[in-house]
XYZ file of C-alpha atoms in Angstrom:
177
model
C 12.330 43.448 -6.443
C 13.252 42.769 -2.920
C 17.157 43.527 -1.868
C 19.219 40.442 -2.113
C 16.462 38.555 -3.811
C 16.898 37.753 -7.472
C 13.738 38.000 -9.416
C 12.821 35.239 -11.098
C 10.281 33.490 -13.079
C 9.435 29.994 -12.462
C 10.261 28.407 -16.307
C 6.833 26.998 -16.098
C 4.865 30.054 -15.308
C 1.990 29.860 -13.005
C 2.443 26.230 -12.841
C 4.858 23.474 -12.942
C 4.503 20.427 -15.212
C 3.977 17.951 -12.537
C 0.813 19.685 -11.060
C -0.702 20.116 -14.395
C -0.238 16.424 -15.434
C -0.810 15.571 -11.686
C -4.209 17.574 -12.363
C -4.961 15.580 -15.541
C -4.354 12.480 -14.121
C -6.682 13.398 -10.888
C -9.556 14.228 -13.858
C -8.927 10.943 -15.494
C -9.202 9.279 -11.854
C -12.523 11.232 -11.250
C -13.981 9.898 -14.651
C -12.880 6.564 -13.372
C -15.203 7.073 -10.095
C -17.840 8.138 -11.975
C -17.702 5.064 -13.741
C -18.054 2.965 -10.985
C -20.904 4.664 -9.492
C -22.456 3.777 -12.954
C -21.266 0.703 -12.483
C -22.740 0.138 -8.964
C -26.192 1.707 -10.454
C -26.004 -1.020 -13.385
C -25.851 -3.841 -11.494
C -29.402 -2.912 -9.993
C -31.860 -1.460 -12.622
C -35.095 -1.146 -10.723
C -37.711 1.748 -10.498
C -36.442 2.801 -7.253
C -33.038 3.647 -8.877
C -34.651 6.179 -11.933
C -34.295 9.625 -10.235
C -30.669 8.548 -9.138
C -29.908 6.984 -12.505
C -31.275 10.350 -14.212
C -29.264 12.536 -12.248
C -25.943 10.418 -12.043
C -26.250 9.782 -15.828
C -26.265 13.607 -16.478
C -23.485 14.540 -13.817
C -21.537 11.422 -15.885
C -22.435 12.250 -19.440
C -21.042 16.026 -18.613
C -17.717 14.882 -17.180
C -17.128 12.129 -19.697
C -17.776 14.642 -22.778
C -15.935 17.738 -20.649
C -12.944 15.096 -20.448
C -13.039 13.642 -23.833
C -12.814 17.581 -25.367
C -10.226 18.273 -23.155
C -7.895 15.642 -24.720
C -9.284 15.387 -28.153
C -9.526 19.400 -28.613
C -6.273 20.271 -26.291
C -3.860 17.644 -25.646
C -4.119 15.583 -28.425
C -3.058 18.468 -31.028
C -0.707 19.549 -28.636
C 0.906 16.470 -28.252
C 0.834 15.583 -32.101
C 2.496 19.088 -32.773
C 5.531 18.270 -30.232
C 6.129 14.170 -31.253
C 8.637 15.527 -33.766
C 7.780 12.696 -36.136
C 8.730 9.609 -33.730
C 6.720 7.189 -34.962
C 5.654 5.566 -31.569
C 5.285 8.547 -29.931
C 2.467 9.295 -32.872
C 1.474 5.782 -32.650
C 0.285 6.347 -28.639
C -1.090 10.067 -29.284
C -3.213 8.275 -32.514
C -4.276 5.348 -30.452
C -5.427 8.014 -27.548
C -7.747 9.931 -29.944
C -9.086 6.795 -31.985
C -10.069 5.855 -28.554
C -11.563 9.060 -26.956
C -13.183 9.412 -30.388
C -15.013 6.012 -29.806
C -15.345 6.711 -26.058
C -17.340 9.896 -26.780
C -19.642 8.177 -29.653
C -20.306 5.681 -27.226
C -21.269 8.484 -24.578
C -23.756 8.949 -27.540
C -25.086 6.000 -27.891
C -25.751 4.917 -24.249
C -27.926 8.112 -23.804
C -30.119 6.381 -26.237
C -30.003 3.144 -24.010
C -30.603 5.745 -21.128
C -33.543 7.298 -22.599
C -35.046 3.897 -23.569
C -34.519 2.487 -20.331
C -35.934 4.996 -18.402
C -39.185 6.176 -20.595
C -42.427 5.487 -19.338
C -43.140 4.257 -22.494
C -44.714 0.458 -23.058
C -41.478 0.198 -24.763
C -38.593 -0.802 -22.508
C -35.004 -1.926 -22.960
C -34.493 -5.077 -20.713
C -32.704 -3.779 -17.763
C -30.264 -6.652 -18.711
C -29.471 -5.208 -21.796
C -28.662 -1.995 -20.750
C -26.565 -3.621 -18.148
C -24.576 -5.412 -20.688
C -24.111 -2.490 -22.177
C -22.908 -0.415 -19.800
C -20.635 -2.809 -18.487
C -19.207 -2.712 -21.910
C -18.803 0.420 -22.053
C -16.849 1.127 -18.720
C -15.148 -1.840 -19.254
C -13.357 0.361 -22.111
C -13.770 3.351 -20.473
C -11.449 1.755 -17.582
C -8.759 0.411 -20.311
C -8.591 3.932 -21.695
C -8.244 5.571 -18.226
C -5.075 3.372 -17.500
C -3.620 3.906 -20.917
C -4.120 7.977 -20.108
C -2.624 7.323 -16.050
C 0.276 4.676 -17.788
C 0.975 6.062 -21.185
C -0.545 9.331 -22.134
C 0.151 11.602 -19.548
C 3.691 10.811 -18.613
C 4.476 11.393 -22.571
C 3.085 14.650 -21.872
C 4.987 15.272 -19.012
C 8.249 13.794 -21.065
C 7.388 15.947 -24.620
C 5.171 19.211 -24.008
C 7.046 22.439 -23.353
C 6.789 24.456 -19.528
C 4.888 26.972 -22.250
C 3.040 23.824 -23.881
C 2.427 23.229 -20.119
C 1.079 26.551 -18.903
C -1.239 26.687 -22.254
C -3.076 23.867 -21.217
C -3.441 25.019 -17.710
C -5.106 28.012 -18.980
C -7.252 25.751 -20.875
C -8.772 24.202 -18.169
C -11.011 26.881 -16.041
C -10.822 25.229 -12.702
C -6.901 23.108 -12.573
C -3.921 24.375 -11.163
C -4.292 28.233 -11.345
């Protein structure tokens, strides 16, 4: 300890609550641009786009399901542990994991429409179809990312503990160390 400077510790450890929530919210923005790459890729389905689909599909796939466990496995519980039985608090933390839950499943089932859609099979899902589909899709996708940026993480920031805080920065290997 350095004369005339009191040692102390920052309450929140190695990081403060507003640059791990600022951190989640970045991740939930970065899902979001993922999704509109997709998006942009959906709109035109032709043979020129497979290699680009393939590869954006597997870079989006990986951050939707890294994201999805990150809340589900991590945030959710903590969250539910620190709502103190306030029934809308519960209520919002609920509604989050019913809808990463369906989210994920849907991750699922539009790798199916993926694989369909880009065999070389005589079998082909209409590029329309799979269009619809994914439009669908981030169409939730982008209702859930607003209710995380609007909803979700400000709770956190309001409810979880500087420890609850730090915990979850050690969860994720490359936020706000």
């Amino acid at each position: 300890e350095e004369i005339g400077v009191a040692k102390t510790r920052n309450p929140l450890g190695h990081s403060s609550a507003a640059r791990v929530i600022a951190y989640l919210m970045e991740r939930s923005q970065r899902v979001l641009q993922i999704c509109d790459v997709l998006a942009a890729l959906a709109d035109d389905l032709s043979k020129r786009c497979i290699p680009m689909w393939r590869e954006n599909k597997k870079q989006g796939a990986l951050a939707l399901c890294s994201h999805f466990a990150l809340v589900l496995g991590v945030v959710v519980p903590m969250l539910l542990e620190r709502s103190d039985g306030v029934a809308d608090r519960e209520d919002v933390i609920l509604r989050v994991k019913a809808d990463c839950t369906d989210l994920n499943h849907r991750v699922s089932d539009l790798e199916e429409l993926f694989s369909d859609a880009l065999s070389t099979s005589t079998y082909r899902i209409k590029s329309e179809a799979l269009g619809f589909a994914l439009r669908a899709h981030f169409e939730a996708l982008r209702c859930h990312i607003g209710w995380e940026t609007d909803v979700l993480w400000p709770l956190a920031l309001r409810i979880l503990t500087p420890e609850d805080l730090d915990n979850l920065a050690d969860t994720i290997p490359d936020a706000v160390h």
